[in-house]
Amino acid sequence: MSKFSNETTVIFEKSATYFDNPSAARQAAAMVPHAKLVIILQNPTQRAYSWFQHLIAHKDPIALSSESLDVILNATSSESAKFKIRQRCLSGGRYVHHLDKWLEHFSLQQIHFIDSDELRNEPAKVLSSLSKWLDLPEFPFETHIRFSPSKGFHCRLINGKTKCLGESKGRKYSEMSQELRLKLDEIFALDNSALFKFLRKNRLKIPDWLEEAVRITV
Ligand SMILES: Nc1ncnc2c1ncn2[C@@H]1O[C@H](COP(=O)(O)OS(=O)(=O)O)[C@@H](OP(=O)(O)O)[C@H]1O
């Protein structure tokens, strides 16, 4: 996010794929050195599963033929197409590994972290604190957001009716098996521990899912 010469204008841009792109930090810093960055921290295990479901929903032929994320996780580097998907599912959840690169180009003061679970469960509170951090005028988010039981997510409230994000956001799919969850938790154990230490060292809020993930591995 960036404020340009007209101080009332805030430009923002979001993508789930910038964060782990090896050139993104350098390129962003070259174009918008004073940008404010917002990073949403989701449990990497859930994030990997969500990305796999994203590929299934987009009818990715390799994901479809593999049927489960478990098959993808077992892929070796000799199975290049499957292995590439494996890396895409796992890479984004390796937060500290990528953060190190962003911190070569931006200061920590330019970065705001959001706990994905908090955003999902208490969006008005999270958005209020984000807009305060961005120095934006106060806005009563709570009167513009309401939980939609049919969608299972909070949605915008317009003229008394909820207007939710499209079908591609917050898809309905079966929960991952306990076996897959444990396998992913193990894959991310070191990354989660590094994130825990990073947040604690910098006196930043530690998400509940991270406390839990680190407690289980100890
Ligand atoms: N209010 C609300 N409505 C819908 N979705 C919500 C909401 N809050 C958080 N989420 C979570 O956001 C995930 C989709 O995020 P993205 O847009 O970055 O993903 S994507 O680019 O479509 O893959 C999406 O992931 P999936 O549940 O895996 O589809 C949601 O978990």
PDB file of N, CA, C and O in Angstrom, residues 55-114:
ATOM      1  N   LEU A  55      -6.036 -25.097  -6.746  1.00  0.00           N
ATOM      2  CA  LEU A  55      -5.627 -25.725  -8.009  1.00  0.00           C
ATOM      3  C   LEU A  55      -6.711 -26.677  -8.523  1.00  0.00           C
ATOM      4  O   LEU A  55      -7.000 -26.723  -9.725  1.00  0.00           O
ATOM      5  N   ILE A  56      -7.308 -27.420  -7.599  1.00  0.00           N
ATOM      6  CA  ILE A  56      -8.396 -28.345  -7.986  1.00  0.00           C
ATOM      7  C   ILE A  56      -9.549 -27.535  -8.589  1.00  0.00           C
ATOM      8  O   ILE A  56     -10.082 -27.882  -9.643  1.00  0.00           O
ATOM      9  N   ALA A  57      -9.903 -26.432  -7.916  1.00  0.00           N
ATOM     10  CA  ALA A  57     -11.019 -25.601  -8.394  1.00  0.00           C
ATOM     11  C   ALA A  57     -10.709 -25.011  -9.774  1.00  0.00           C
ATOM     12  O   ALA A  57     -11.615 -24.793 -10.577  1.00  0.00           O
ATOM     13  N   HIS A  58      -9.396 -24.773 -10.033  1.00  0.00           N
ATOM     14  CA  HIS A  58      -9.009 -24.248 -11.355  1.00  0.00           C
ATOM     15  C   HIS A  58      -8.695 -25.368 -12.339  1.00  0.00           C
ATOM     16  O   HIS A  58      -8.096 -25.139 -13.384  1.00  0.00           O
ATOM     17  N   LYS A  59      -9.089 -26.561 -11.977  1.00  0.00           N
ATOM     18  CA  LYS A  59      -8.955 -27.758 -12.833  1.00  0.00           C
ATOM     19  C   LYS A  59      -7.517 -27.970 -13.330  1.00  0.00           C
ATOM     20  O   LYS A  59      -7.289 -28.315 -14.498  1.00  0.00           O
ATOM     21  N   ASP A  60      -6.568 -27.760 -12.430  1.00  0.00           N
ATOM     22  CA  ASP A  60      -5.177 -28.047 -12.782  1.00  0.00           C
ATOM     23  C   ASP A  60      -5.062 -29.561 -13.041  1.00  0.00           C
ATOM     24  O   ASP A  60      -5.386 -30.363 -12.158  1.00  0.00           O
ATOM     25  N   PRO A  61      -4.622 -29.962 -14.245  1.00  0.00           N
ATOM     26  CA  PRO A  61      -4.650 -31.395 -14.592  1.00  0.00           C
ATOM     27  C   PRO A  61      -3.784 -32.265 -13.671  1.00  0.00           C
ATOM     28  O   PRO A  61      -4.162 -33.394 -13.354  1.00  0.00           O
ATOM     29  N   ILE A  62      -2.650 -31.733 -13.248  1.00  0.00           N
ATOM     30  CA  ILE A  62      -1.769 -32.552 -12.383  1.00  0.00           C
ATOM     31  C   ILE A  62      -2.394 -32.728 -11.003  1.00  0.00           C
ATOM     32  O   ILE A  62      -2.410 -33.823 -10.439  1.00  0.00           O
ATOM     33  N   ALA A  63      -2.945 -31.626 -10.463  1.00  0.00           N
ATOM     34  CA  ALA A  63      -3.599 -31.716  -9.142  1.00  0.00           C
ATOM     35  C   ALA A  63      -4.790 -32.662  -9.231  1.00  0.00           C
ATOM     36  O   ALA A  63      -4.983 -33.515  -8.357  1.00  0.00           O
ATOM     37  N   LEU A  64      -5.578 -32.548 -10.308  1.00  0.00           N
ATOM     38  CA  LEU A  64      -6.761 -33.406 -10.460  1.00  0.00           C
ATOM     39  C   LEU A  64      -6.360 -34.872 -10.560  1.00  0.00           C
ATOM     40  O   LEU A  64      -6.949 -35.730  -9.907  1.00  0.00           O
ATOM     41  N   SER A  65      -5.293 -35.144 -11.341  1.00  0.00           N
ATOM     42  CA  SER A  65      -4.917 -36.553 -11.513  1.00  0.00           C
ATOM     43  C   SER A  65      -4.256 -37.117 -10.257  1.00  0.00           C
ATOM     44  O   SER A  65      -4.257 -38.318 -10.033  1.00  0.00           O
ATOM     45  N   SER A  66      -3.691 -36.239  -9.430  1.00  0.00           N
ATOM     46  CA  SER A  66      -3.053 -36.731  -8.194  1.00  0.00           C
ATOM     47  C   SER A  66      -4.091 -37.052  -7.127  1.00  0.00           C
ATOM     48  O   SER A  66      -3.826 -37.810  -6.198  1.00  0.00           O
ATOM     49  N   GLU A  67      -5.252 -36.454  -7.248  1.00  0.00           N
ATOM     50  CA  GLU A  67      -6.396 -36.675  -6.347  1.00  0.00           C
ATOM     51  C   GLU A  67      -6.220 -36.135  -4.941  1.00  0.00           C
ATOM     52  O   GLU A  67      -7.152 -35.623  -4.353  1.00  0.00           O
ATOM     53  N   SER A  68      -5.040 -36.310  -4.353  1.00  0.00           N
ATOM     54  CA  SER A  68      -4.906 -35.771  -2.993  1.00  0.00           C
ATOM     55  C   SER A  68      -3.571 -35.046  -2.829  1.00  0.00           C
ATOM     56  O   SER A  68      -2.609 -35.323  -3.549  1.00  0.00           O
ATOM     57  N   LEU A  69      -3.557 -34.143  -1.852  1.00  0.00           N
ATOM     58  CA  LEU A  69      -2.324 -33.400  -1.578  1.00  0.00           C
ATOM     59  C   LEU A  69      -1.240 -34.351  -1.074  1.00  0.00           C
ATOM     60  O   LEU A  69      -0.050 -34.134  -1.285  1.00  0.00           O
ATOM     61  N   ASP A  70      -1.688 -35.441  -0.431  1.00  0.00           N
ATOM     62  CA  ASP A  70      -0.747 -36.416   0.087  1.00  0.00           C
ATOM     63  C   ASP A  70       0.139 -36.978  -1.034  1.00  0.00           C
ATOM     64  O   ASP A  70       1.359 -37.112  -0.879  1.00  0.00           O
ATOM     65  N   VAL A  71      -0.487 -37.284  -2.173  1.00  0.00           N
ATOM     66  CA  VAL A  71       0.258 -37.817  -3.325  1.00  0.00           C
ATOM     67  C   VAL A  71       1.278 -36.780  -3.803  1.00  0.00           C
ATOM     68  O   VAL A  71       2.428 -37.100  -4.104  1.00  0.00           O
ATOM     69  N   ILE A  72       0.841 -35.528  -3.828  1.00  0.00           N
ATOM     70  CA  ILE A  72       1.726 -34.430  -4.264  1.00  0.00           C
ATOM     71  C   ILE A  72       2.919 -34.298  -3.313  1.00  0.00           C
ATOM     72  O   ILE A  72       4.056 -34.103  -3.728  1.00  0.00           O
ATOM     73  N   LEU A  73       2.648 -34.428  -2.011  1.00  0.00           N
ATOM     74  CA  LEU A  73       3.727 -34.267  -1.023  1.00  0.00           C
ATOM     75  C   LEU A  73       4.793 -35.348  -1.164  1.00  0.00           C
ATOM     76  O   LEU A  73       5.957 -35.134  -0.841  1.00  0.00           O
ATOM     77  N   ASN A  74       4.363 -36.521  -1.655  1.00  0.00           N
ATOM     78  CA  ASN A  74       5.327 -37.624  -1.806  1.00  0.00           C
ATOM     79  C   ASN A  74       6.135 -37.521  -3.097  1.00  0.00           C
ATOM     80  O   ASN A  74       7.029 -38.333  -3.333  1.00  0.00           O
ATOM     81  N   ALA A  75       5.801 -36.532  -3.936  1.00  0.00           N
ATOM     82  CA  ALA A  75       6.499 -36.415  -5.228  1.00  0.00           C
ATOM     83  C   ALA A  75       7.979 -36.092  -5.025  1.00  0.00           C
ATOM     84  O   ALA A  75       8.342 -35.336  -4.119  1.00  0.00           O
ATOM     85  N   THR A  76       8.797 -36.702  -5.881  1.00  0.00           N
ATOM     86  CA  THR A  76      10.237 -36.410  -5.814  1.00  0.00           C
ATOM     87  C   THR A  76      10.595 -35.454  -6.954  1.00  0.00           C
ATOM     88  O   THR A  76       9.794 -35.249  -7.864  1.00  0.00           O
ATOM     89  N   SER A  77      11.819 -34.919  -6.907  1.00  0.00           N
ATOM     90  CA  SER A  77      12.214 -33.931  -7.920  1.00  0.00           C
ATOM     91  C   SER A  77      12.226 -34.522  -9.341  1.00  0.00           C
ATOM     92  O   SER A  77      12.202 -33.793 -10.326  1.00  0.00           O
ATOM     93  N   SER A  78      12.248 -35.866  -9.451  1.00  0.00           N
ATOM     94  CA  SER A  78      12.224 -36.471 -10.795  1.00  0.00           C
ATOM     95  C   SER A  78      10.832 -36.381 -11.429  1.00  0.00           C
ATOM     96  O   SER A  78      10.686 -36.464 -12.640  1.00  0.00           O
ATOM     97  N   GLU A  79       9.791 -36.212 -10.569  1.00  0.00           N
ATOM     98  CA  GLU A  79       8.422 -36.041 -11.116  1.00  0.00           C
ATOM     99  C   GLU A  79       8.165 -34.536 -11.196  1.00  0.00           C
ATOM    100  O   GLU A  79       7.465 -33.983 -10.341  1.00  0.00           O
ATOM    101  N   SER A  80       8.737 -33.891 -12.175  1.00  0.00           N
ATOM    102  CA  SER A  80       8.829 -32.426 -12.136  1.00  0.00           C
ATOM    103  C   SER A  80       7.504 -31.679 -12.003  1.00  0.00           C
ATOM    104  O   SER A  80       7.414 -30.719 -11.247  1.00  0.00           O
ATOM    105  N   ALA A  81       6.444 -32.118 -12.715  1.00  0.00           N
ATOM    106  CA  ALA A  81       5.174 -31.366 -12.660  1.00  0.00           C
ATOM    107  C   ALA A  81       4.576 -31.441 -11.260  1.00  0.00           C
ATOM    108  O   ALA A  81       4.149 -30.433 -10.685  1.00  0.00           O
ATOM    109  N   LYS A  82       4.578 -32.653 -10.691  1.00  0.00           N
ATOM    110  CA  LYS A  82       4.021 -32.826  -9.337  1.00  0.00           C
ATOM    111  C   LYS A  82       4.885 -32.096  -8.322  1.00  0.00           C
ATOM    112  O   LYS A  82       4.398 -31.483  -7.369  1.00  0.00           O
ATOM    113  N   PHE A  83       6.191 -32.184  -8.523  1.00  0.00           N
ATOM    114  CA  PHE A  83       7.113 -31.566  -7.569  1.00  0.00           C
ATOM    115  C   PHE A  83       6.953 -30.035  -7.557  1.00  0.00           C
ATOM    116  O   PHE A  83       7.041 -29.402  -6.512  1.00  0.00           O
ATOM    117  N   LYS A  84       6.668 -29.474  -8.727  1.00  0.00           N
ATOM    118  CA  LYS A  84       6.460 -28.033  -8.831  1.00  0.00           C
ATOM    119  C   LYS A  84       5.221 -27.628  -8.013  1.00  0.00           C
ATOM    120  O   LYS A  84       5.239 -26.629  -7.295  1.00  0.00           O
ATOM    121  N   ILE A  85       4.176 -28.435  -8.120  1.00  0.00           N
ATOM    122  CA  ILE A  85       2.961 -28.149  -7.340  1.00  0.00           C
ATOM    123  C   ILE A  85       3.257 -28.272  -5.847  1.00  0.00           C
ATOM    124  O   ILE A  85       2.815 -27.469  -5.033  1.00  0.00           O
ATOM    125  N   ARG A  86       4.030 -29.296  -5.514  1.00  0.00           N
ATOM    126  CA  ARG A  86       4.414 -29.488  -4.106  1.00  0.00           C
ATOM    127  C   ARG A  86       5.064 -28.206  -3.578  1.00  0.00           C
ATOM    128  O   ARG A  86       4.707 -27.691  -2.528  1.00  0.00           O
ATOM    129  N   GLN A  87       6.015 -27.689  -4.358  1.00  0.00           N
ATOM    130  CA  GLN A  87       6.730 -26.479  -3.931  1.00  0.00           C
ATOM    131  C   GLN A  87       5.778 -25.284  -3.819  1.00  0.00           C
ATOM    132  O   GLN A  87       5.884 -24.481  -2.901  1.00  0.00           O
ATOM    133  N   ARG A  88       4.837 -25.171  -4.774  1.00  0.00           N
ATOM    134  CA  ARG A  88       3.883 -24.049  -4.744  1.00  0.00           C
ATOM    135  C   ARG A  88       2.999 -24.135  -3.489  1.00  0.00           C
ATOM    136  O   ARG A  88       2.666 -23.133  -2.889  1.00  0.00           O
ATOM    137  N   CYS A  89       2.610 -25.353  -3.126  1.00  0.00           N
ATOM    138  CA  CYS A  89       1.742 -25.507  -1.946  1.00  0.00           C
ATOM    139  C   CYS A  89       2.508 -25.178  -0.661  1.00  0.00           C
ATOM    140  O   CYS A  89       1.938 -24.636   0.280  1.00  0.00           O
ATOM    141  N   LEU A  90       3.799 -25.515  -0.652  1.00  0.00           N
ATOM    142  CA  LEU A  90       4.561 -25.376   0.597  1.00  0.00           C
ATOM    143  C   LEU A  90       5.260 -24.026   0.730  1.00  0.00           C
ATOM    144  O   LEU A  90       5.381 -23.486   1.837  1.00  0.00           O
ATOM    145  N   SER A  91       5.715 -23.483  -0.384  1.00  0.00           N
ATOM    146  CA  SER A  91       6.607 -22.326  -0.324  1.00  0.00           C
ATOM    147  C   SER A  91       6.063 -21.133   0.475  1.00  0.00           C
ATOM    148  O   SER A  91       6.741 -20.598   1.353  1.00  0.00           O
ATOM    149  N   GLY A  92       4.822 -20.723   0.190  1.00  0.00           N
ATOM    150  CA  GLY A  92       4.269 -19.523   0.829  1.00  0.00           C
ATOM    151  C   GLY A  92       4.199 -19.589   2.346  1.00  0.00           C
ATOM    152  O   GLY A  92       4.192 -18.555   3.020  1.00  0.00           O
ATOM    153  N   GLY A  93       4.143 -20.780   2.891  1.00  0.00           N
ATOM    154  CA  GLY A  93       4.023 -20.925   4.349  1.00  0.00           C
ATOM    155  C   GLY A  93       5.362 -20.858   5.071  1.00  0.00           C
ATOM    156  O   GLY A  93       5.411 -20.909   6.304  1.00  0.00           O
ATOM    157  N   ARG A  94       6.449 -20.712   4.300  1.00  0.00           N
ATOM    158  CA  ARG A  94       7.785 -20.638   4.930  1.00  0.00           C
ATOM    159  C   ARG A  94       8.085 -19.168   5.219  1.00  0.00           C
ATOM    160  O   ARG A  94       8.955 -18.540   4.602  1.00  0.00           O
ATOM    161  N   TYR A  95       7.338 -18.628   6.178  1.00  0.00           N
ATOM    162  CA  TYR A  95       7.306 -17.169   6.362  1.00  0.00           C
ATOM    163  C   TYR A  95       8.662 -16.510   6.579  1.00  0.00           C
ATOM    164  O   TYR A  95       9.000 -15.545   5.895  1.00  0.00           O
ATOM    165  N   VAL A  96       9.446 -17.003   7.510  1.00  0.00           N
ATOM    166  CA  VAL A  96      10.697 -16.297   7.848  1.00  0.00           C
ATOM    167  C   VAL A  96      11.696 -16.360   6.697  1.00  0.00           C
ATOM    168  O   VAL A  96      12.390 -15.383   6.402  1.00  0.00           O
ATOM    169  N   HIS A  97      11.697 -17.488   6.013  1.00  0.00           N
ATOM    170  CA  HIS A  97      12.584 -17.665   4.860  1.00  0.00           C
ATOM    171  C   HIS A  97      12.365 -16.515   3.858  1.00  0.00           C
ATOM    172  O   HIS A  97      13.320 -15.913   3.363  1.00  0.00           O
ATOM    173  N   HIS A  98      11.106 -16.191   3.578  1.00  0.00           N
ATOM    174  CA  HIS A  98      10.820 -15.119   2.616  1.00  0.00           C
ATOM    175  C   HIS A  98      10.933 -13.731   3.252  1.00  0.00           C
ATOM    176  O   HIS A  98      11.372 -12.782   2.602  1.00  0.00           O
ATOM    177  N   LEU A  99      10.544 -13.653   4.512  1.00  0.00           N
ATOM    178  CA  LEU A  99      10.611 -12.349   5.206  1.00  0.00           C
ATOM    179  C   LEU A  99      12.022 -11.780   5.191  1.00  0.00           C
ATOM    180  O   LEU A  99      12.217 -10.572   5.043  1.00  0.00           O
ATOM    181  N   ASP A 100      12.998 -12.670   5.356  1.00  0.00           N
ATOM    182  CA  ASP A 100      14.396 -12.217   5.350  1.00  0.00           C
ATOM    183  C   ASP A 100      14.691 -11.403   4.096  1.00  0.00           C
ATOM    184  O   ASP A 100      15.392 -10.401   4.140  1.00  0.00           O
ATOM    185  N   LYS A 101      14.137 -11.866   2.978  1.00  0.00           N
ATOM    186  CA  LYS A 101      14.363 -11.170   1.704  1.00  0.00           C
ATOM    187  C   LYS A 101      13.661  -9.806   1.704  1.00  0.00           C
ATOM    188  O   LYS A 101      14.221  -8.800   1.275  1.00  0.00           O
ATOM    189  N   TRP A 102      12.409  -9.773   2.199  1.00  0.00           N
ATOM    190  CA  TRP A 102      11.670  -8.497   2.233  1.00  0.00           C
ATOM    191  C   TRP A 102      12.377  -7.503   3.148  1.00  0.00           C
ATOM    192  O   TRP A 102      12.420  -6.308   2.874  1.00  0.00           O
ATOM    193  N   LEU A 103      12.969  -8.032   4.227  1.00  0.00           N
ATOM    194  CA  LEU A 103      13.627  -7.139   5.187  1.00  0.00           C
ATOM    195  C   LEU A 103      14.978  -6.623   4.683  1.00  0.00           C
ATOM    196  O   LEU A 103      15.573  -5.741   5.289  1.00  0.00           O
ATOM    197  N   GLU A 104      15.444  -7.167   3.576  1.00  0.00           N
ATOM    198  CA  GLU A 104      16.648  -6.580   2.942  1.00  0.00           C
ATOM    199  C   GLU A 104      16.278  -5.265   2.262  1.00  0.00           C
ATOM    200  O   GLU A 104      17.125  -4.426   2.002  1.00  0.00           O
ATOM    201  N   HIS A 105      15.000  -5.099   1.939  1.00  0.00           N
ATOM    202  CA  HIS A 105      14.573  -3.928   1.150  1.00  0.00           C
ATOM    203  C   HIS A 105      13.607  -3.006   1.882  1.00  0.00           C
ATOM    204  O   HIS A 105      13.424  -1.868   1.486  1.00  0.00           O
ATOM    205  N   PHE A 106      12.932  -3.518   2.901  1.00  0.00           N
ATOM    206  CA  PHE A 106      11.956  -2.716   3.657  1.00  0.00           C
ATOM    207  C   PHE A 106      12.274  -2.854   5.145  1.00  0.00           C
ATOM    208  O   PHE A 106      12.799  -3.886   5.573  1.00  0.00           O
ATOM    209  N   SER A 107      11.900  -1.809   5.900  1.00  0.00           N
ATOM    210  CA  SER A 107      12.124  -1.928   7.348  1.00  0.00           C
ATOM    211  C   SER A 107      10.926  -2.653   7.971  1.00  0.00           C
ATOM    212  O   SER A 107       9.834  -2.691   7.390  1.00  0.00           O
ATOM    213  N   LEU A 108      11.163  -3.172   9.157  1.00  0.00           N
ATOM    214  CA  LEU A 108      10.080  -3.892   9.845  1.00  0.00           C
ATOM    215  C   LEU A 108       8.898  -2.961  10.145  1.00  0.00           C
ATOM    216  O   LEU A 108       7.753  -3.390  10.201  1.00  0.00           O
ATOM    217  N   GLN A 109       9.210  -1.651  10.318  1.00  0.00           N
ATOM    218  CA  GLN A 109       8.146  -0.670  10.598  1.00  0.00           C
ATOM    219  C   GLN A 109       7.202  -0.509   9.403  1.00  0.00           C
ATOM    220  O   GLN A 109       6.105   0.016   9.542  1.00  0.00           O
ATOM    221  N   GLN A 110       7.662  -0.936   8.245  1.00  0.00           N
ATOM    222  CA  GLN A 110       6.806  -0.820   7.048  1.00  0.00           C
ATOM    223  C   GLN A 110       5.889  -2.036   6.880  1.00  0.00           C
ATOM    224  O   GLN A 110       5.134  -2.105   5.921  1.00  0.00           O
ATOM    225  N   ILE A 111       6.031  -2.986   7.801  1.00  0.00           N
ATOM    226  CA  ILE A 111       5.274  -4.241   7.629  1.00  0.00           C
ATOM    227  C   ILE A 111       4.254  -4.421   8.757  1.00  0.00           C
ATOM    228  O   ILE A 111       4.572  -4.224   9.932  1.00  0.00           O
ATOM    229  N   HIS A 112       3.055  -4.785   8.387  1.00  0.00           N
ATOM    230  CA  HIS A 112       1.993  -5.051   9.355  1.00  0.00           C
ATOM    231  C   HIS A 112       1.567  -6.514   9.186  1.00  0.00           C
ATOM    232  O   HIS A 112       1.277  -6.947   8.069  1.00  0.00           O
ATOM    233  N   PHE A 113       1.547  -7.248  10.295  1.00  0.00           N
ATOM    234  CA  PHE A 113       1.164  -8.659  10.228  1.00  0.00           C
ATOM    235  C   PHE A 113      -0.275  -8.833  10.700  1.00  0.00           C
ATOM    236  O   PHE A 113      -0.679  -8.229  11.698  1.00  0.00           O
ATOM    237  N   ILE A 114      -0.992  -9.663   9.986  1.00  0.00           N
ATOM    238  CA  ILE A 114      -2.379  -9.968  10.376  1.00  0.00           C
ATOM    239  C   ILE A 114      -2.497 -11.477  10.570  1.00  0.00           C
ATOM    240  O   ILE A 114      -2.026 -12.257   9.728  1.00  0.00           O
TER     241      ILE A 114
END
